PDB file of C-alpha atoms in Angstrom:
ATOM      1  CA  MET A   1     120.246  94.988 114.139  1.00  0.00           C
ATOM      2  CA  ASN A   2     119.660  91.217 114.149  1.00  0.00           C
ATOM      3  CA  LEU A   3     119.006  90.612 110.450  1.00  0.00           C
ATOM      4  CA  HIS A   4     118.989  86.839 110.961  1.00  0.00           C
ATOM      5  CA  ALA A   5     115.965  87.171 113.270  1.00  0.00           C
ATOM      6  CA  VAL A   6     114.118  89.451 110.848  1.00  0.00           C
ATOM      7  CA  ARG A   7     114.861  87.095 107.966  1.00  0.00           C
ATOM      8  CA  ALA A   8     113.741  84.026 109.939  1.00  0.00           C
ATOM      9  CA  ILE A   9     110.396  85.570 110.913  1.00  0.00           C
ATOM     10  CA  TYR A  10     109.850  86.996 107.428  1.00  0.00           C
ATOM     11  CA  LEU A  11     110.584  83.734 105.615  1.00  0.00           C
ATOM     12  CA  PHE A  12     108.499  81.698 108.056  1.00  0.00           C
ATOM     13  CA  GLU A  13     105.483  83.916 107.375  1.00  0.00           C
ATOM     14  CA  MET A  14     106.034  83.875 103.606  1.00  0.00           C
ATOM     15  CA  HIS A  15     106.333  80.068 103.578  1.00  0.00           C
ATOM     16  CA  ARG A  16     103.113  79.784 105.556  1.00  0.00           C
ATOM     17  CA  TRP A  17     101.425  82.051 103.013  1.00  0.00           C
ATOM     18  CA  ALA A  18     102.752  79.921 100.149  1.00  0.00           C
ATOM     19  CA  ARG A  19     101.079  76.846 101.655  1.00  0.00           C
ATOM     20  CA  THR A  20      97.699  78.594 101.576  1.00  0.00           C
ATOM     21  CA  VAL A  21      98.196  80.602  98.390  1.00  0.00           C
ATOM     22  CA  VAL A  22      94.897  79.422  96.867  1.00  0.00           C
ATOM     23  CA  GLN A  23      92.727  80.880  99.603  1.00  0.00           C
ATOM     24  CA  SER A  24      95.103  83.807 100.188  1.00  0.00           C
ATOM     25  CA  VAL A  25      95.256  84.995  96.575  1.00  0.00           C
ATOM     26  CA  ALA A  26      92.633  83.218  94.489  1.00  0.00           C
ATOM     27  CA  THR A  27      89.696  84.048  96.774  1.00  0.00           C
ATOM     28  CA  PRO A  28      90.153  87.857  96.841  1.00  0.00           C
ATOM     29  CA  VAL A  29      90.994  87.920  93.118  1.00  0.00           C
ATOM     30  CA  ILE A  30      87.826  85.988  92.230  1.00  0.00           C
ATOM     31  CA  THR A  31      85.727  88.178  94.531  1.00  0.00           C
ATOM     32  CA  THR A  32      87.164  91.364  93.032  1.00  0.00           C
ATOM     33  CA  SER A  33      86.631  89.996  89.509  1.00  0.00           C
ATOM     34  CA  LEU A  34      82.938  89.575  90.305  1.00  0.00           C
ATOM     35  CA  TYR A  35      82.803  93.230  91.334  1.00  0.00           C
ATOM     36  CA  PHE A  36      84.337  94.203  87.998  1.00  0.00           C
ATOM     37  CA  ILE A  37      81.856  92.023  86.097  1.00  0.00           C
ATOM     38  CA  VAL A  38      78.803  93.362  87.938  1.00  0.00           C
ATOM     39  CA  PHE A  39      79.748  96.996  88.582  1.00  0.00           C
ATOM     40  CA  GLY A  40      82.302  97.553  85.849  1.00  0.00           C
ATOM     41  CA  SER A  41      80.734  95.781  82.888  1.00  0.00           C
ATOM     42  CA  ALA A  42      77.033  95.354  83.626  1.00  0.00           C
ATOM     43  CA  ILE A  43      76.242  98.515  85.573  1.00  0.00           C
ATOM     44  CA  GLY A  44      79.215 100.583  84.403  1.00  0.00           C
ATOM     45  CA  SER A  45      78.101 100.518  80.772  1.00  0.00           C
ATOM     46  CA  ARG A  46      74.916 102.346  81.824  1.00  0.00           C
ATOM     47  CA  MET A  47      76.602 104.853  84.130  1.00  0.00           C
ATOM     48  CA  PRO A  48      77.894 108.263  83.026  1.00  0.00           C
ATOM     49  CA  ALA A  49      81.570 109.097  83.369  1.00  0.00           C
ATOM     50  CA  ILE A  50      82.712 110.547  86.713  1.00  0.00           C
ATOM     51  CA  ASP A  51      85.244 113.385  86.487  1.00  0.00           C
ATOM     52  CA  GLY A  52      85.933 112.334  82.904  1.00  0.00           C
ATOM     53  CA  VAL A  53      86.682 108.715  83.882  1.00  0.00           C
ATOM     54  CA  SER A  54      84.466 105.811  82.816  1.00  0.00           C
ATOM     55  CA  TYR A  55      82.647 104.207  85.732  1.00  0.00           C
ATOM     56  CA  GLY A  56      84.330 100.833  85.243  1.00  0.00           C
ATOM     57  CA  ALA A  57      87.775 102.428  85.456  1.00  0.00           C
ATOM     58  CA  PHE A  58      86.705 104.787  88.252  1.00  0.00           C
ATOM     59  CA  ILE A  59      86.061 101.943  90.714  1.00  0.00           C
ATOM     60  CA  VAL A  60      89.425 100.194  90.106  1.00  0.00           C
ATOM     61  CA  PRO A  61      91.393 102.107  92.824  1.00  0.00           C
ATOM     62  CA  GLY A  62      88.591 101.602  95.353  1.00  0.00           C
ATOM     63  CA  LEU A  63      88.407  97.851  94.742  1.00  0.00           C
ATOM     64  CA  ILE A  64      92.182  97.554  95.006  1.00  0.00           C
ATOM     65  CA  MET A  65      92.055  99.374  98.343  1.00  0.00           C
ATOM     66  CA  LEU A  66      89.182  97.183  99.545  1.00  0.00           C
ATOM     67  CA  SER A  67      91.250  94.041  98.945  1.00  0.00           C
ATOM     68  CA  ILE A  68      94.477  95.509 100.347  1.00  0.00           C
ATOM     69  CA  LEU A  69      92.917  96.767 103.572  1.00  0.00           C
ATOM     70  CA  THR A  70      91.133  93.491 104.273  1.00  0.00           C
ATOM     71  CA  GLU A  71      94.097  91.259 103.447  1.00  0.00           C
ATOM     72  CA  SER A  72      96.656  93.448 105.229  1.00  0.00           C
ATOM     73  CA  ILE A  73      94.711  93.335 108.477  1.00  0.00           C
ATOM     74  CA  SER A  74      94.026  89.613 108.113  1.00  0.00           C
ATOM     75  CA  ASN A  75      97.656  88.694 107.387  1.00  0.00           C
ATOM     76  CA  GLY A  76      99.078  91.004 110.043  1.00  0.00           C
ATOM     77  CA  SER A  77      96.721  89.808 112.787  1.00  0.00           C
ATOM     78  CA  PHE A  78      97.000  86.089 112.046  1.00  0.00           C
ATOM     79  CA  GLY A  79     100.806  86.202 111.987  1.00  0.00           C
ATOM     80  CA  ILE A  80     101.155  87.407 115.591  1.00  0.00           C
ATOM     81  CA  TYR A  81      98.031  85.689 116.961  1.00  0.00           C
ATOM     82  CA  MET A  82      99.272  82.190 116.109  1.00  0.00           C
ATOM     83  CA  PRO A  83     102.333  82.399 118.433  1.00  0.00           C
ATOM     84  CA  LYS A  84     100.017  83.679 121.175  1.00  0.00           C
ATOM     85  CA  PHE A  85      97.563  80.840 120.582  1.00  0.00           C
ATOM     86  CA  ALA A  86     100.292  78.177 120.436  1.00  0.00           C
ATOM     87  CA  GLY A  87     102.202  79.625 123.383  1.00  0.00           C
ATOM     88  CA  THR A  88     105.415  80.167 121.407  1.00  0.00           C
ATOM     89  CA  ILE A  89     105.181  83.933 121.927  1.00  0.00           C
ATOM     90  CA  TYR A  90     107.216  83.528 125.129  1.00  0.00           C
ATOM     91  CA  GLU A  91     110.155  82.129 123.165  1.00  0.00           C
ATOM     92  CA  LEU A  92     110.016  85.229 120.973  1.00  0.00           C
ATOM     93  CA  LEU A  93     109.813  87.587 123.947  1.00  0.00           C
ATOM     94  CA  SER A  94     112.789  85.926 125.662  1.00  0.00           C
ATOM     95  CA  ALA A  95     114.924  85.787 122.491  1.00  0.00           C
ATOM     96  CA  PRO A  96     117.534  88.489 121.758  1.00  0.00           C
ATOM     97  CA  VAL A  97     115.172  90.125 119.264  1.00  0.00           C
ATOM     98  CA  SER A  98     114.146  93.769 119.572  1.00  0.00           C
ATOM     99  CA  VAL A  99     110.675  95.217 119.078  1.00  0.00           C
ATOM    100  CA  PHE A 100     111.706  96.698 115.741  1.00  0.00           C
ATOM    101  CA  GLU A 101     113.084  93.384 114.481  1.00  0.00           C
ATOM    102  CA  THR A 102     109.957  91.483 115.529  1.00  0.00           C
ATOM    103  CA  VAL A 103     107.629  94.003 113.906  1.00  0.00           C
ATOM    104  CA  ALA A 104     109.818  94.224 110.783  1.00  0.00           C
ATOM    105  CA  GLY A 105     109.595  90.468 110.278  1.00  0.00           C
ATOM    106  CA  TYR A 106     105.864  90.016 110.823  1.00  0.00           C
ATOM    107  CA  VAL A 107     104.629  93.284 109.329  1.00  0.00           C
ATOM    108  CA  GLY A 108     107.119  93.141 106.447  1.00  0.00           C
ATOM    109  CA  ALA A 109     105.809  89.726 105.420  1.00  0.00           C
ATOM    110  CA  ALA A 110     102.156  90.797 105.726  1.00  0.00           C
ATOM    111  CA  ALA A 111     102.803  93.972 103.699  1.00  0.00           C
ATOM    112  CA  THR A 112     104.649  91.987 101.011  1.00  0.00           C
ATOM    113  CA  LYS A 113     101.643  89.689 100.608  1.00  0.00           C
ATOM    114  CA  SER A 114      99.299  92.669 100.277  1.00  0.00           C
ATOM    115  CA  VAL A 115     101.487  94.435  97.697  1.00  0.00           C
ATOM    116  CA  VAL A 116     101.669  91.262  95.601  1.00  0.00           C
ATOM    117  CA  LEU A 117      97.903  90.838  95.859  1.00  0.00           C
ATOM    118  CA  GLY A 118      97.334  94.473  94.876  1.00  0.00           C
ATOM    119  CA  LEU A 119      99.490  94.099  91.773  1.00  0.00           C
ATOM    120  CA  ILE A 120      97.662  90.887  90.812  1.00  0.00           C
ATOM    121  CA  ILE A 121      94.275  92.585  91.171  1.00  0.00           C
ATOM    122  CA  MET A 122      95.563  95.536  89.171  1.00  0.00           C
ATOM    123  CA  ALA A 123      96.520  93.176  86.348  1.00  0.00           C
ATOM    124  CA  THR A 124      93.180  91.362  86.645  1.00  0.00           C
ATOM    125  CA  ALA A 125      91.308  94.655  86.293  1.00  0.00           C
ATOM    126  CA  ARG A 126      92.846  95.189  82.853  1.00  0.00           C
ATOM    127  CA  VAL A 127      90.980  92.097  81.666  1.00  0.00           C
ATOM    128  CA  PHE A 128      87.643  93.787  82.391  1.00  0.00           C
ATOM    129  CA  VAL A 129      88.197  97.535  81.997  1.00  0.00           C
ATOM    130  CA  PRO A 130      90.822  99.662  80.211  1.00  0.00           C
ATOM    131  CA  TYR A 131      92.652 102.153  82.411  1.00  0.00           C
ATOM    132  CA  GLU A 132      95.891 104.089  82.568  1.00  0.00           C
ATOM    133  CA  ILE A 133      98.023 105.067  85.566  1.00  0.00           C
ATOM    134  CA  ALA A 134      98.861 108.772  85.432  1.00  0.00           C
ATOM    135  CA  HIS A 135     101.356 108.737  88.323  1.00  0.00           C
ATOM    136  CA  PRO A 136     102.823 105.209  88.693  1.00  0.00           C
ATOM    137  CA  LEU A 137     105.371 106.160  91.369  1.00  0.00           C
ATOM    138  CA  VAL A 138     102.693 107.783  93.536  1.00  0.00           C
ATOM    139  CA  MET A 139     100.466 104.745  92.977  1.00  0.00           C
ATOM    140  CA  LEU A 140     103.261 102.431  94.122  1.00  0.00           C
ATOM    141  CA  ALA A 141     103.918 104.645  97.149  1.00  0.00           C
ATOM    142  CA  PHE A 142     100.267 104.516  98.223  1.00  0.00           C
ATOM    143  CA  LEU A 143     100.173 100.767  97.585  1.00  0.00           C
ATOM    144  CA  VAL A 144     103.209 100.119  99.783  1.00  0.00           C
ATOM    145  CA  LEU A 145     102.297 102.649 102.497  1.00  0.00           C
ATOM    146  CA  THR A 146      98.717 101.390 102.767  1.00  0.00           C
ATOM    147  CA  SER A 147      99.847  97.759 102.895  1.00  0.00           C
ATOM    148  CA  LEU A 148     102.456  98.573 105.535  1.00  0.00           C
ATOM    149  CA  THR A 149     100.137 100.738 107.651  1.00  0.00           C
ATOM    150  CA  PHE A 150      97.234  98.296 107.756  1.00  0.00           C
ATOM    151  CA  SER A 151      99.486  95.274 108.204  1.00  0.00           C
ATOM    152  CA  LEU A 152     100.760  97.074 111.287  1.00  0.00           C
ATOM    153  CA  PHE A 153      97.166  97.774 112.327  1.00  0.00           C
ATOM    154  CA  GLY A 154      96.427  94.078 111.808  1.00  0.00           C
ATOM    155  CA  PHE A 155      99.437  93.244 113.982  1.00  0.00           C
ATOM    156  CA  LEU A 156      97.836  95.335 116.746  1.00  0.00           C
ATOM    157  CA  THR A 157      94.540  93.540 116.181  1.00  0.00           C
ATOM    158  CA  GLY A 158      96.249  90.169 116.573  1.00  0.00           C
ATOM    159  CA  ILE A 159      97.764  91.267 119.880  1.00  0.00           C
ATOM    160  CA  TRP A 160      94.422  92.614 121.103  1.00  0.00           C
ATOM    161  CA  ALA A 161      92.395  89.533 120.106  1.00  0.00           C
ATOM    162  CA  ASP A 162      91.966  86.841 122.724  1.00  0.00           C
ATOM    163  CA  GLY A 163      89.908  84.513 120.539  1.00  0.00           C
ATOM    164  CA  TRP A 164      89.605  83.489 116.884  1.00  0.00           C
ATOM    165  CA  GLU A 165      86.291  85.262 116.459  1.00  0.00           C
ATOM    166  CA  LYS A 166      87.849  88.618 117.376  1.00  0.00           C
ATOM    167  CA  LEU A 167      90.299  88.380 114.476  1.00  0.00           C
ATOM    168  CA  SER A 168      87.442  88.899 112.020  1.00  0.00           C
ATOM    169  CA  ILE A 169      85.507  91.568 113.917  1.00  0.00           C
ATOM    170  CA  ILE A 170      87.532  94.599 112.817  1.00  0.00           C
ATOM    171  CA  PRO A 171      88.016  93.619 109.127  1.00  0.00           C
ATOM    172  CA  MET A 172      84.406  92.521 108.600  1.00  0.00           C
ATOM    173  CA  MET A 173      82.446  94.892 110.827  1.00  0.00           C
ATOM    174  CA  ILE A 174      84.545  98.058 110.682  1.00  0.00           C
ATOM    175  CA  VAL A 175      87.068  98.222 107.833  1.00  0.00           C
ATOM    176  CA  THR A 176      84.925  96.735 105.037  1.00  0.00           C
ATOM    177  CA  PRO A 177      81.905  99.019 105.752  1.00  0.00           C
ATOM    178  CA  LEU A 178      84.209 102.043 105.991  1.00  0.00           C
ATOM    179  CA  THR A 179      85.704 101.107 102.610  1.00  0.00           C
ATOM    180  CA  PHE A 180      82.297 100.864 100.960  1.00  0.00           C
ATOM    181  CA  LEU A 181      81.337 104.208 102.516  1.00  0.00           C
ATOM    182  CA  GLY A 182      84.707 105.731 101.595  1.00  0.00           C
ATOM    183  CA  GLY A 183      84.020 106.368  97.931  1.00  0.00           C
ATOM    184  CA  SER A 184      84.945 102.988  96.446  1.00  0.00           C
ATOM    185  CA  PHE A 185      82.013 103.081  94.019  1.00  0.00           C
ATOM    186  CA  TYR A 186      81.288 106.812  93.872  1.00  0.00           C
ATOM    187  CA  SER A 187      82.792 110.253  94.389  1.00  0.00           C
ATOM    188  CA  ILE A 188      81.930 111.819  97.737  1.00  0.00           C
ATOM    189  CA  ASP A 189      81.373 115.060  95.801  1.00  0.00           C
ATOM    190  CA  MET A 190      78.132 113.420  94.627  1.00  0.00           C
ATOM    191  CA  LEU A 191      76.823 113.428  98.216  1.00  0.00           C
ATOM    192  CA  PRO A 192      74.807 116.260  99.808  1.00  0.00           C
ATOM    193  CA  GLU A 193      77.009 118.706 101.689  1.00  0.00           C
ATOM    194  CA  PHE A 194      76.132 117.335 105.142  1.00  0.00           C
ATOM    195  CA  TRP A 195      76.936 113.736 104.237  1.00  0.00           C
ATOM    196  CA  ARG A 196      80.064 114.809 102.376  1.00  0.00           C
ATOM    197  CA  ASN A 197      81.346 116.427 105.582  1.00  0.00           C
ATOM    198  CA  VAL A 198      80.486 113.253 107.475  1.00  0.00           C
ATOM    199  CA  ALA A 199      82.340 111.175 104.868  1.00  0.00           C
ATOM    200  CA  LEU A 200      85.467 113.272 105.417  1.00  0.00           C
ATOM    201  CA  LEU A 201      85.633 111.814 108.932  1.00  0.00           C
ATOM    202  CA  ASN A 202      86.149 108.389 107.376  1.00  0.00           C
ATOM    203  CA  PRO A 203      89.931 107.743 107.173  1.00  0.00           C
ATOM    204  CA  VAL A 204      89.490 105.320 104.273  1.00  0.00           C
ATOM    205  CA  VAL A 205      88.282 108.212 102.094  1.00  0.00           C
ATOM    206  CA  TYR A 206      91.813 109.634 102.079  1.00  0.00           C
ATOM    207  CA  LEU A 207      93.375 106.316 101.040  1.00  0.00           C
ATOM    208  CA  ILE A 208      90.975 105.737  98.154  1.00  0.00           C
ATOM    209  CA  SER A 209      91.164 109.377  97.071  1.00  0.00           C
ATOM    210  CA  GLY A 210      94.972 109.292  97.027  1.00  0.00           C
ATOM    211  CA  MET A 211      95.055 106.079  95.025  1.00  0.00           C
ATOM    212  CA  ARG A 212      92.481 107.438  92.560  1.00  0.00           C
ATOM    213  CA  TRP A 213      94.586 110.564  92.043  1.00  0.00           C
ATOM    214  CA  ALA A 214      97.598 108.375  91.295  1.00  0.00           C
ATOM    215  CA  PHE A 215      95.563 106.584  88.626  1.00  0.00           C
ATOM    216  CA  TYR A 216      93.662 109.415  86.945  1.00  0.00           C
ATOM    217  CA  GLY A 217      94.799 112.712  88.450  1.00  0.00           C
ATOM    218  CA  VAL A 218      91.357 113.319  90.008  1.00  0.00           C
ATOM    219  CA  SER A 219      90.457 113.024  93.679  1.00  0.00           C
ATOM    220  CA  ASP A 220      87.950 114.064  96.315  1.00  0.00           C
ATOM    221  CA  VAL A 221      90.706 115.146  98.707  1.00  0.00           C
ATOM    222  CA  ASP A 222      94.064 116.793  97.985  1.00  0.00           C
ATOM    223  CA  VAL A 223      96.719 114.108  97.477  1.00  0.00           C
ATOM    224  CA  GLY A 224      99.005 115.800 100.019  1.00  0.00           C
ATOM    225  CA  VAL A 225      96.301 115.524 102.674  1.00  0.00           C
ATOM    226  CA  SER A 226      95.788 111.865 101.774  1.00  0.00           C
ATOM    227  CA  LEU A 227      99.501 111.133 102.123  1.00  0.00           C
ATOM    228  CA  THR A 228      99.713 113.009 105.425  1.00  0.00           C
ATOM    229  CA  ALA A 229      96.725 111.095 106.822  1.00  0.00           C
ATOM    230  CA  THR A 230      98.304 107.764 105.847  1.00  0.00           C
ATOM    231  CA  LEU A 231     101.651 108.626 107.420  1.00  0.00           C
ATOM    232  CA  GLY A 232      99.904 109.908 110.553  1.00  0.00           C
ATOM    233  CA  PHE A 233      98.022 106.623 111.008  1.00  0.00           C
ATOM    234  CA  LEU A 234     101.270 104.703 110.435  1.00  0.00           C
ATOM    235  CA  ALA A 235     103.021 106.721 113.158  1.00  0.00           C
ATOM    236  CA  LEU A 236     100.102 106.130 115.542  1.00  0.00           C
ATOM    237  CA  CYS A 237     100.259 102.363 114.978  1.00  0.00           C
ATOM    238  CA  LEU A 238     104.037 102.337 115.518  1.00  0.00           C
ATOM    239  CA  ALA A 239     103.617 104.191 118.807  1.00  0.00           C
ATOM    240  CA  ALA A 240     100.967 101.701 119.942  1.00  0.00           C
ATOM    241  CA  VAL A 241     103.154  98.680 119.076  1.00  0.00           C
ATOM    242  CA  THR A 242     106.123 100.170 120.939  1.00  0.00           C
ATOM    243  CA  TRP A 243     103.993 100.727 124.044  1.00  0.00           C
ATOM    244  CA  ILE A 244     102.579  97.185 123.915  1.00  0.00           C
ATOM    245  CA  PHE A 245     106.004  95.542 123.779  1.00  0.00           C
ATOM    246  CA  ARG A 246     107.355  97.760 126.548  1.00  0.00           C
ATOM    247  CA  THR A 247     104.445  96.999 128.871  1.00  0.00           C
ATOM    248  CA  GLY A 248     103.720  93.426 127.751  1.00  0.00           C
ATOM    249  CA  TRP A 249      99.990  94.189 127.396  1.00  0.00           C
ATOM    250  CA  ARG A 250      98.181  91.131 126.014  1.00  0.00           C
ATOM    251  CA  LEU A 251     101.527  89.414 125.474  1.00  0.00           C
ATOM    252  CA  LYS A 252     102.678  88.377 128.942  1.00  0.00           C
ATOM    253  CA  THR A 253      99.240  87.738 130.423  1.00  0.00           C
TER     254      THR A 253
END
């Protein structure tokens, strides 16, 4: 394994992130803080507890997931799209660097950024609402797995996109709505039976439910099912990346 190549790609992406740290970190933290102020403090004080958890604390895992999913896809897609846009992707393809090493560098950097952001938002949430983490190791596992999986999905998005506008289509028009409809601000058990069954088709439900179980020991879906769904999506993304690099789809044309 060419560790020098992985390290070079990883550090390049982390240095680029450091140059834009204000918009990369401050913007999502401020946006999430506004959610805590409006939903956690203003509305939450008038809402009954859900599954024994105060409303302000109940929405913390969902808001963390909302930020992680959006930022993971954004970081993962931008990292690989820039070499395509600048034309330097051909140097990467002709270099003695394997598919695994390329993906490890780009996706590893994007996932690192998302994990750091998630921890910052978690700390910010304590300013607005008190909460405890019942299963910290499970929480960390979901944080890392979700960041890794959706950074890889973002990597695929960056390969698929052939214009700047396409980089924002999936995060803004698909992932964000699915997150809001995935139980970020409510339990899907509160929905009528028909709509609850429809909600179970939303993959984001399993991510939010797993993270909420890690925090409070309550969830809409069994934590084992949530973990299996996350790992299954990760495997699917890995298979897609492997196929793309073997065929050169959207890379060599």
